[in-house]
Coordinates of C-alpha atoms in Angstrom, one line a residue:
L1 CA 0.0 -12.2 15.7
S2 CA -0.5 -8.8 14.0
Q3 CA -2.8 -5.8 14.2
F4 CA -3.5 -2.5 12.6
I5 CA -2.5 -2.4 8.8
S6 CA 1.0 -3.5 7.7
A7 CA 1.3 -7.1 8.8
P8 CA -2.4 -7.8 8.5
Y9 CA -2.2 -6.6 4.9
A10 CA 0.7 -8.9 4.2
G11 CA -1.3 -11.8 5.6
Q12 CA -4.3 -10.8 3.5
M13 CA -2.1 -10.7 0.3
L14 CA -0.9 -14.3 1.1
A15 CA -4.4 -15.5 1.9
D16 CA -5.8 -14.1 -1.4
L17 CA -3.1 -16.2 -3.2
G18 CA -4.0 -19.4 -1.4
A19 CA -2.2 -19.5 2.0
D20 CA -4.1 -20.7 5.1
V21 CA -3.7 -17.7 7.3
I22 CA -4.7 -17.9 11.0
K23 CA -5.0 -14.5 12.7
V24 CA -4.4 -14.8 16.5
E25 CA -6.0 -12.2 18.8
L26 CA -6.5 -11.9 22.5
P27 CA -9.8 -13.2 23.8
G28 CA -12.3 -10.9 25.5
E29 CA -14.5 -8.0 24.5
G30 CA -12.5 -5.2 22.8
K31 CA -9.2 -7.0 23.2
G32 CA -8.6 -8.1 19.7
D33 CA -6.9 -6.2 16.8
I34 CA -7.0 -2.5 17.6
A35 CA -8.3 -1.9 14.0
R36 CA -11.6 -3.6 15.0
K37 CA -12.6 -0.4 16.9
Y38 CA -12.0 2.0 14.1
D39 CA -14.9 3.8 12.5
P40 CA -16.8 3.8 10.3
M41 CA -18.7 0.6 11.3
Y42 CA -21.2 -1.5 9.4
K43 CA -23.1 -4.4 11.1
E44 CA -20.6 -4.2 14.0
M45 CA -17.7 -4.6 11.5
S46 CA -15.1 -1.9 11.1
L47 CA -14.7 -1.1 7.4
Y48 CA -11.1 -0.3 8.3
F49 CA -10.5 -3.9 9.7
A50 CA -12.5 -5.4 6.8
S51 CA -10.1 -3.9 4.3
Y52 CA -7.0 -5.9 5.6
N53 CA -8.3 -9.1 7.0
R54 CA -10.3 -11.1 4.4
N55 CA -9.7 -14.8 3.6
K56 CA -8.3 -15.5 7.1
R57 CA -9.3 -17.8 9.9
F58 CA -9.7 -16.2 13.3
L59 CA -8.4 -17.7 16.5
T60 CA -8.4 -16.2 20.0
L61 CA -5.6 -17.1 22.3
N62 CA -4.4 -15.7 25.5
L63 CA -0.6 -15.7 25.0
K64 CA -0.1 -14.3 28.5
T65 CA -1.0 -17.7 30.0
P66 CA 1.2 -20.9 29.9
E67 CA -1.7 -22.8 28.4
G68 CA -2.1 -20.3 25.6
Q69 CA 1.6 -20.3 24.9
E70 CA 1.6 -24.0 24.7
I71 CA -1.2 -24.1 22.2
F72 CA 0.6 -21.5 20.1
R73 CA 3.8 -23.7 20.2
D74 CA 1.8 -26.7 19.2
L75 CA 0.5 -24.8 16.1
V76 CA 4.0 -23.7 15.2
R77 CA 5.3 -27.3 15.5
R78 CA 3.2 -28.2 12.5
S79 CA 5.6 -26.2 10.4
D80 CA 8.4 -28.0 8.5
G81 CA 10.8 -25.1 8.8
I82 CA 9.7 -22.0 10.6
I83 CA 9.7 -18.6 8.8
M84 CA 9.3 -15.9 11.5
A85 CA 8.8 -12.3 10.4
S86 CA 8.8 -9.1 12.5
L87 CA 7.4 -5.9 11.2
S88 CA 7.9 -2.7 13.3
G89 CA 8.5 1.0 12.9
F90 CA 12.3 0.9 12.9
G91 CA 13.3 -2.8 12.8
Q92 CA 15.3 -4.8 15.3
T93 CA 18.5 -2.7 15.1
G94 CA 19.6 0.9 15.3
P95 CA 19.1 3.8 17.8
N96 CA 15.4 4.2 17.1
V97 CA 14.5 0.6 17.9
H98 CA 12.2 1.5 20.8
R99 CA 10.6 4.6 19.4
Q100 CA 6.9 4.7 18.7
A101 CA 6.0 4.9 15.0
L102 CA 2.9 5.6 12.9
D103 CA 2.6 6.4 9.2
M104 CA 2.8 10.1 9.6
S105 CA 6.0 10.0 11.8
I106 CA 7.6 7.5 9.4
Q107 CA 6.8 9.8 6.4
A108 CA 8.4 12.7 8.3
L109 CA 11.6 10.9 9.5
S110 CA 12.2 9.1 6.2
G111 CA 12.6 12.4 4.3
F112 CA 9.6 11.7 2.2
M113 CA 7.5 14.5 3.7
D114 CA 10.2 17.1 3.2
V115 CA 10.2 16.5 -0.6
T116 CA 6.4 16.3 -0.9
G117 CA 4.3 19.4 -1.5
F118 CA 5.1 22.8 -3.1
Q119 CA 8.2 24.8 -2.5
D120 CA 6.4 27.7 -0.9
G121 CA 4.3 25.4 1.3
P122 CA 5.0 23.2 4.3
P123 CA 6.2 19.6 4.1
T124 CA 3.2 17.4 3.2
K125 CA 2.3 13.8 3.8
G126 CA 1.0 11.5 1.1
G127 CA -2.8 11.3 1.0
P128 CA -3.7 7.8 2.4
V129 CA -1.3 5.9 4.6
L130 CA 1.8 4.8 2.6
S131 CA 4.4 3.2 4.9
D132 CA 2.0 0.6 6.2
F133 CA 1.0 -0.7 2.8
I134 CA 4.6 -0.6 1.5
A135 CA 5.9 -2.4 4.5
G136 CA 3.2 -5.0 4.2
L137 CA 4.1 -5.7 0.6
Y138 CA 7.8 -6.0 1.4
L139 CA 6.8 -8.4 4.3
A140 CA 4.8 -10.6 1.9
V141 CA 7.8 -10.6 -0.6
G142 CA 10.2 -11.5 2.2
I143 CA 8.0 -14.4 3.4
L144 CA 7.6 -15.8 -0.1
A145 CA 11.4 -15.5 -0.7
A146 CA 12.0 -17.3 2.6
Y147 CA 9.4 -19.9 1.6
A148 CA 11.2 -20.6 -1.7
Y149 CA 14.5 -21.0 0.2
R150 CA 12.8 -23.4 2.6
Q151 CA 11.5 -25.4 -0.2
R152 CA 15.0 -25.9 -1.5
T153 CA 16.8 -26.4 1.8
G154 CA 14.3 -27.3 4.5
M155 CA 15.6 -24.4 6.5
G156 CA 13.5 -21.5 7.9
Q157 CA 14.8 -18.0 8.7
Y158 CA 14.0 -14.7 10.4
I159 CA 12.7 -11.7 8.5
D160 CA 13.1 -8.1 9.9
I161 CA 11.0 -5.4 8.2
A162 CA 10.9 -1.8 9.2
L163 CA 8.4 0.8 8.1
F164 CA 11.2 3.4 8.1
D165 CA 13.3 1.3 5.7
T166 CA 10.5 0.7 3.3
M167 CA 9.5 4.3 3.2
F168 CA 13.1 5.4 2.7
V169 CA 13.0 3.3 -0.5
L170 CA 10.7 5.9 -2.0
M171 CA 13.5 8.5 -1.8
E172 CA 14.4 7.2 -5.3
N173 CA 17.8 8.4 -6.5
Y174 CA 17.9 11.4 -4.2
P175 CA 20.7 10.0 -1.9
A176 CA 22.9 9.4 -5.0
I177 CA 22.2 12.9 -6.4
Y178 CA 23.0 14.5 -3.0
R179 CA 26.2 12.5 -2.6
M180 CA 27.3 13.4 -6.1
S181 CA 26.4 17.1 -6.2
G182 CA 25.7 18.2 -2.6
E183 CA 22.4 19.4 -3.8
V184 CA 19.5 18.8 -1.4
P185 CA 16.3 17.9 -3.2
V186 CA 13.5 20.5 -2.7
R187 CA 9.8 20.2 -2.9
S188 CA 8.7 20.4 -6.5
G189 CA 4.9 20.3 -6.2
N190 CA 3.4 18.2 -8.9
G191 CA 6.5 18.5 -11.0
R192 CA 9.8 16.7 -10.8
P193 CA 12.9 18.2 -9.2
F194 CA 15.2 17.6 -12.1
S195 CA 13.0 17.2 -15.2
A196 CA 10.6 19.4 -17.2
P197 CA 8.0 19.8 -18.5
V198 CA 5.8 17.7 -16.1
G199 CA 3.0 18.7 -13.8
T200 CA -0.7 19.2 -13.3
Y201 CA -2.4 21.9 -15.3
Q202 CA -5.9 23.4 -15.1
A203 CA -8.2 23.1 -18.1
K204 CA -11.0 25.5 -19.3
D205 CA -13.6 23.6 -17.3
G206 CA -11.6 24.0 -14.0
K207 CA -10.5 20.3 -13.9
W208 CA -6.9 19.2 -13.7
L209 CA -4.8 17.3 -16.2
Q210 CA -1.4 15.7 -15.5
I211 CA 1.0 16.0 -18.5
S212 CA 4.5 14.5 -18.9
G213 CA 6.8 15.7 -21.6
T214 CA 10.2 14.9 -20.2
A215 CA 11.3 12.3 -22.8
E216 CA 12.6 14.0 -25.9
A217 CA 10.1 12.3 -28.2
H218 CA 7.2 13.4 -26.0
F219 CA 8.6 16.9 -25.6
E220 CA 8.9 17.4 -29.3
K221 CA 5.3 16.3 -29.9
L222 CA 4.1 18.4 -27.1
T223 CA 5.8 21.6 -28.4
V224 CA 4.1 21.1 -31.8
L225 CA 0.7 20.5 -30.2
I226 CA 0.9 23.6 -28.0
G227 CA 2.1 25.8 -30.9
H228 CA 5.8 26.2 -30.1
P229 CA 7.7 23.9 -32.6
E230 CA 10.6 26.4 -32.4
Y231 CA 11.6 25.0 -29.1
I232 CA 12.8 21.8 -30.7
G233 CA 16.6 21.8 -30.6
Q234 CA 16.7 25.3 -29.1
E235 CA 19.5 26.0 -26.5
G236 CA 18.4 25.1 -23.0
M237 CA 15.5 23.0 -24.4
V238 CA 17.4 19.8 -25.1
G239 CA 17.2 17.4 -22.3
A240 CA 14.8 17.3 -19.4
A241 CA 17.3 18.5 -16.8
A242 CA 18.2 21.6 -19.0
R243 CA 14.6 22.4 -19.5
K244 CA 14.0 22.3 -15.8
K245 CA 17.0 24.6 -15.1
Y246 CA 16.4 27.2 -17.7
H247 CA 12.8 27.1 -19.0
D248 CA 10.6 25.3 -16.4
K249 CA 8.3 28.3 -15.7
Q250 CA 8.1 29.3 -19.3
L251 CA 7.0 25.8 -20.4
D252 CA 4.4 25.6 -17.6
A253 CA 3.0 29.0 -18.8
D254 CA 2.8 27.8 -22.4
I255 CA 1.1 24.6 -21.4
N256 CA -1.4 26.4 -19.2
K257 CA -2.2 28.9 -22.0
W258 CA -2.8 26.1 -24.5
L259 CA -4.9 24.1 -22.0
S260 CA -7.1 27.1 -21.2
Q261 CA -8.7 26.6 -24.6
Y262 CA -10.0 23.1 -23.9
T263 CA -12.0 21.1 -21.4
V264 CA -10.0 18.4 -19.6
K265 CA -11.5 15.6 -21.8
E266 CA -10.8 17.5 -25.0
A267 CA -7.2 18.1 -24.0
A268 CA -6.7 14.5 -22.9
A269 CA -8.0 13.3 -26.2
L270 CA -5.6 15.5 -28.2
L271 CA -2.6 14.4 -26.1
D272 CA -3.6 10.7 -26.4
E273 CA -3.8 11.1 -30.2
C274 CA -0.2 12.4 -30.2
G275 CA 1.0 9.7 -27.8
I276 CA 1.9 12.1 -25.0
P277 CA 1.6 10.7 -21.5
N278 CA -1.3 12.4 -19.6
A279 CA -4.0 11.6 -17.1
I280 CA -7.1 13.4 -15.9
V281 CA -6.9 13.9 -12.1
Q282 CA -9.9 11.9 -11.0
T283 CA -11.8 12.4 -7.8
A284 CA -12.2 9.5 -5.5
E285 CA -15.8 9.1 -6.7
E286 CA -14.7 9.1 -10.3
V287 CA -12.0 6.4 -9.8
F288 CA -14.5 4.2 -7.8
N289 CA -16.7 4.2 -10.9
D290 CA -13.9 4.0 -13.5
P291 CA -14.4 1.1 -15.9
Q292 CA -10.7 0.2 -15.7
V293 CA -11.2 -0.5 -11.9
A294 CA -14.1 -2.8 -12.8
A295 CA -12.2 -4.5 -15.6
R296 CA -9.2 -5.2 -13.3
E297 CA -11.5 -6.5 -10.5
M298 CA -10.0 -4.0 -8.1
L299 CA -13.3 -3.5 -6.1
I300 CA -14.6 -6.8 -4.9
C301 CA -17.1 -8.3 -2.5
P302 CA -16.0 -11.6 -0.9
R303 CA -18.5 -14.5 -1.3
E304 CA -19.1 -14.8 2.4
T305 CA -19.2 -11.4 4.1
V306 CA -21.2 -9.4 6.6
L307 CA -20.8 -6.2 4.5
D308 CA -23.4 -7.2 1.9
D309 CA -22.6 -5.3 -1.3
I310 CA -20.1 -2.9 0.3
P311 CA -16.9 -3.4 -1.7
V312 CA -13.3 -3.6 -0.5
I313 CA -10.1 -3.1 -2.6
G314 CA -9.0 -6.3 -4.5
N315 CA -5.6 -7.9 -4.9
P316 CA -3.5 -6.2 -7.7
I317 CA -1.5 -9.4 -8.4
K318 CA -3.1 -11.0 -11.4
M319 CA -2.0 -14.6 -12.1
S320 CA -3.0 -16.9 -14.9
E321 CA -3.0 -20.2 -13.1
T322 CA -3.6 -19.3 -9.5
P323 CA -5.6 -16.1 -9.4
A324 CA -6.5 -14.4 -6.2
E325 CA -9.7 -15.8 -4.6
Y326 CA -12.1 -13.8 -2.4
R327 CA -13.6 -16.6 -0.3
R328 CA -14.9 -14.6 2.7
G329 CA -14.6 -11.3 4.4
A330 CA -13.2 -10.5 7.8
C331 CA -14.9 -12.2 10.7
A332 CA -15.3 -11.8 14.4
A333 CA -12.4 -12.5 16.7
G334 CA -12.2 -16.2 17.4
Y335 CA -14.7 -17.0 14.8
D336 CA -12.8 -20.2 13.8
S337 CA -11.2 -21.1 17.1
K338 CA -13.2 -24.4 17.5
E339 CA -12.5 -25.5 14.0
I340 CA -8.8 -24.7 14.2
L341 CA -8.2 -26.5 17.5
E342 CA -10.2 -29.6 16.3
E343 CA -8.5 -29.7 12.9
L344 CA -4.9 -28.9 13.7
L345 CA -4.5 -29.9 17.3
E346 CA -7.2 -32.6 17.6
R347 CA -8.8 -31.0 20.7
D348 CA -12.2 -32.4 21.6
E349 CA -15.3 -30.4 22.6
A350 CA -14.7 -30.9 26.3
Q351 CA -11.2 -29.6 26.1
I352 CA -12.3 -26.6 24.0
A353 CA -15.1 -25.8 26.4
Q354 CA -12.5 -25.8 29.2
L355 CA -10.3 -23.4 27.4
K356 CA -13.2 -21.1 26.9
E357 CA -14.1 -21.4 30.6
H358 CA -10.6 -20.5 31.6
K359 CA -10.5 -17.6 29.1
I360 CA -7.6 -19.1 27.2
I361 CA -9.5 -18.7 23.9

């Protein structure tokens, strides 16, 4: 009984791993999941909707009618211990329970936006939506944990997931640091608030390279590579926190000067050879064509799909015995209503036709 991103994504994760997931939507033109209406469209299928609803069966059911509610209860009765999960902006407790919530507002309220971006710029959101995906993952984890408990005890339980809570998790150790020191974390651009050197630096060809030299072993190798071995053991240069406090700007300037001699690929090769963590900042087009993405099967086309060869993002959980399967893509609302009612509730064709006539399905 979900729509948009978070809970549908959780359902898709479980469906990829073998669960029989039935997505229930209101019958009627334009009354299903709101994400079905989102552009861009291909063959009357929203690419947005297609990204979070593969491998499911689709049932329409008017839960505003007594007949629809009874059918839903009949489906639920087939469970041997009910696991019920709610996913909302702020959960089922607290003063914000009834507030509206979308990803941007959750990023703002959670503190995440205030620590993202550059110090001389405004608070900044993460690029794609974050809270929806993170909440969806936690929802799937919660369901699986409750399922394991049910397997041992036969008892179901209720799961309460809030986008706000799951986004707040990304505040790392900032609350502990604030409580300990009273220091409010500030935006640190592409660096880290308490560690150096780390950041993105521009190469000779104008492309960007992310470099991390915060661990002592990496820092020492980096100083030698960029031509400043005298920094090793120097006062204020020992420890990532000290370097951030006393030499952050100097180290950034040294790295930028060194990198200005090389293209981004040349510099990355030199850093790789020394075992220093680095990564070329890839464009969306570059990562779509990255052989690592292909090797990990992270762009997939379900076997049965209306999208032809247009890919969607695959499941990142790689399992040796029960790998994710991509049986079919997202379908029209109610696509499987007849099959579900016949298979699970033993309704005959006349009964199903009557339900359609009364707009129950």
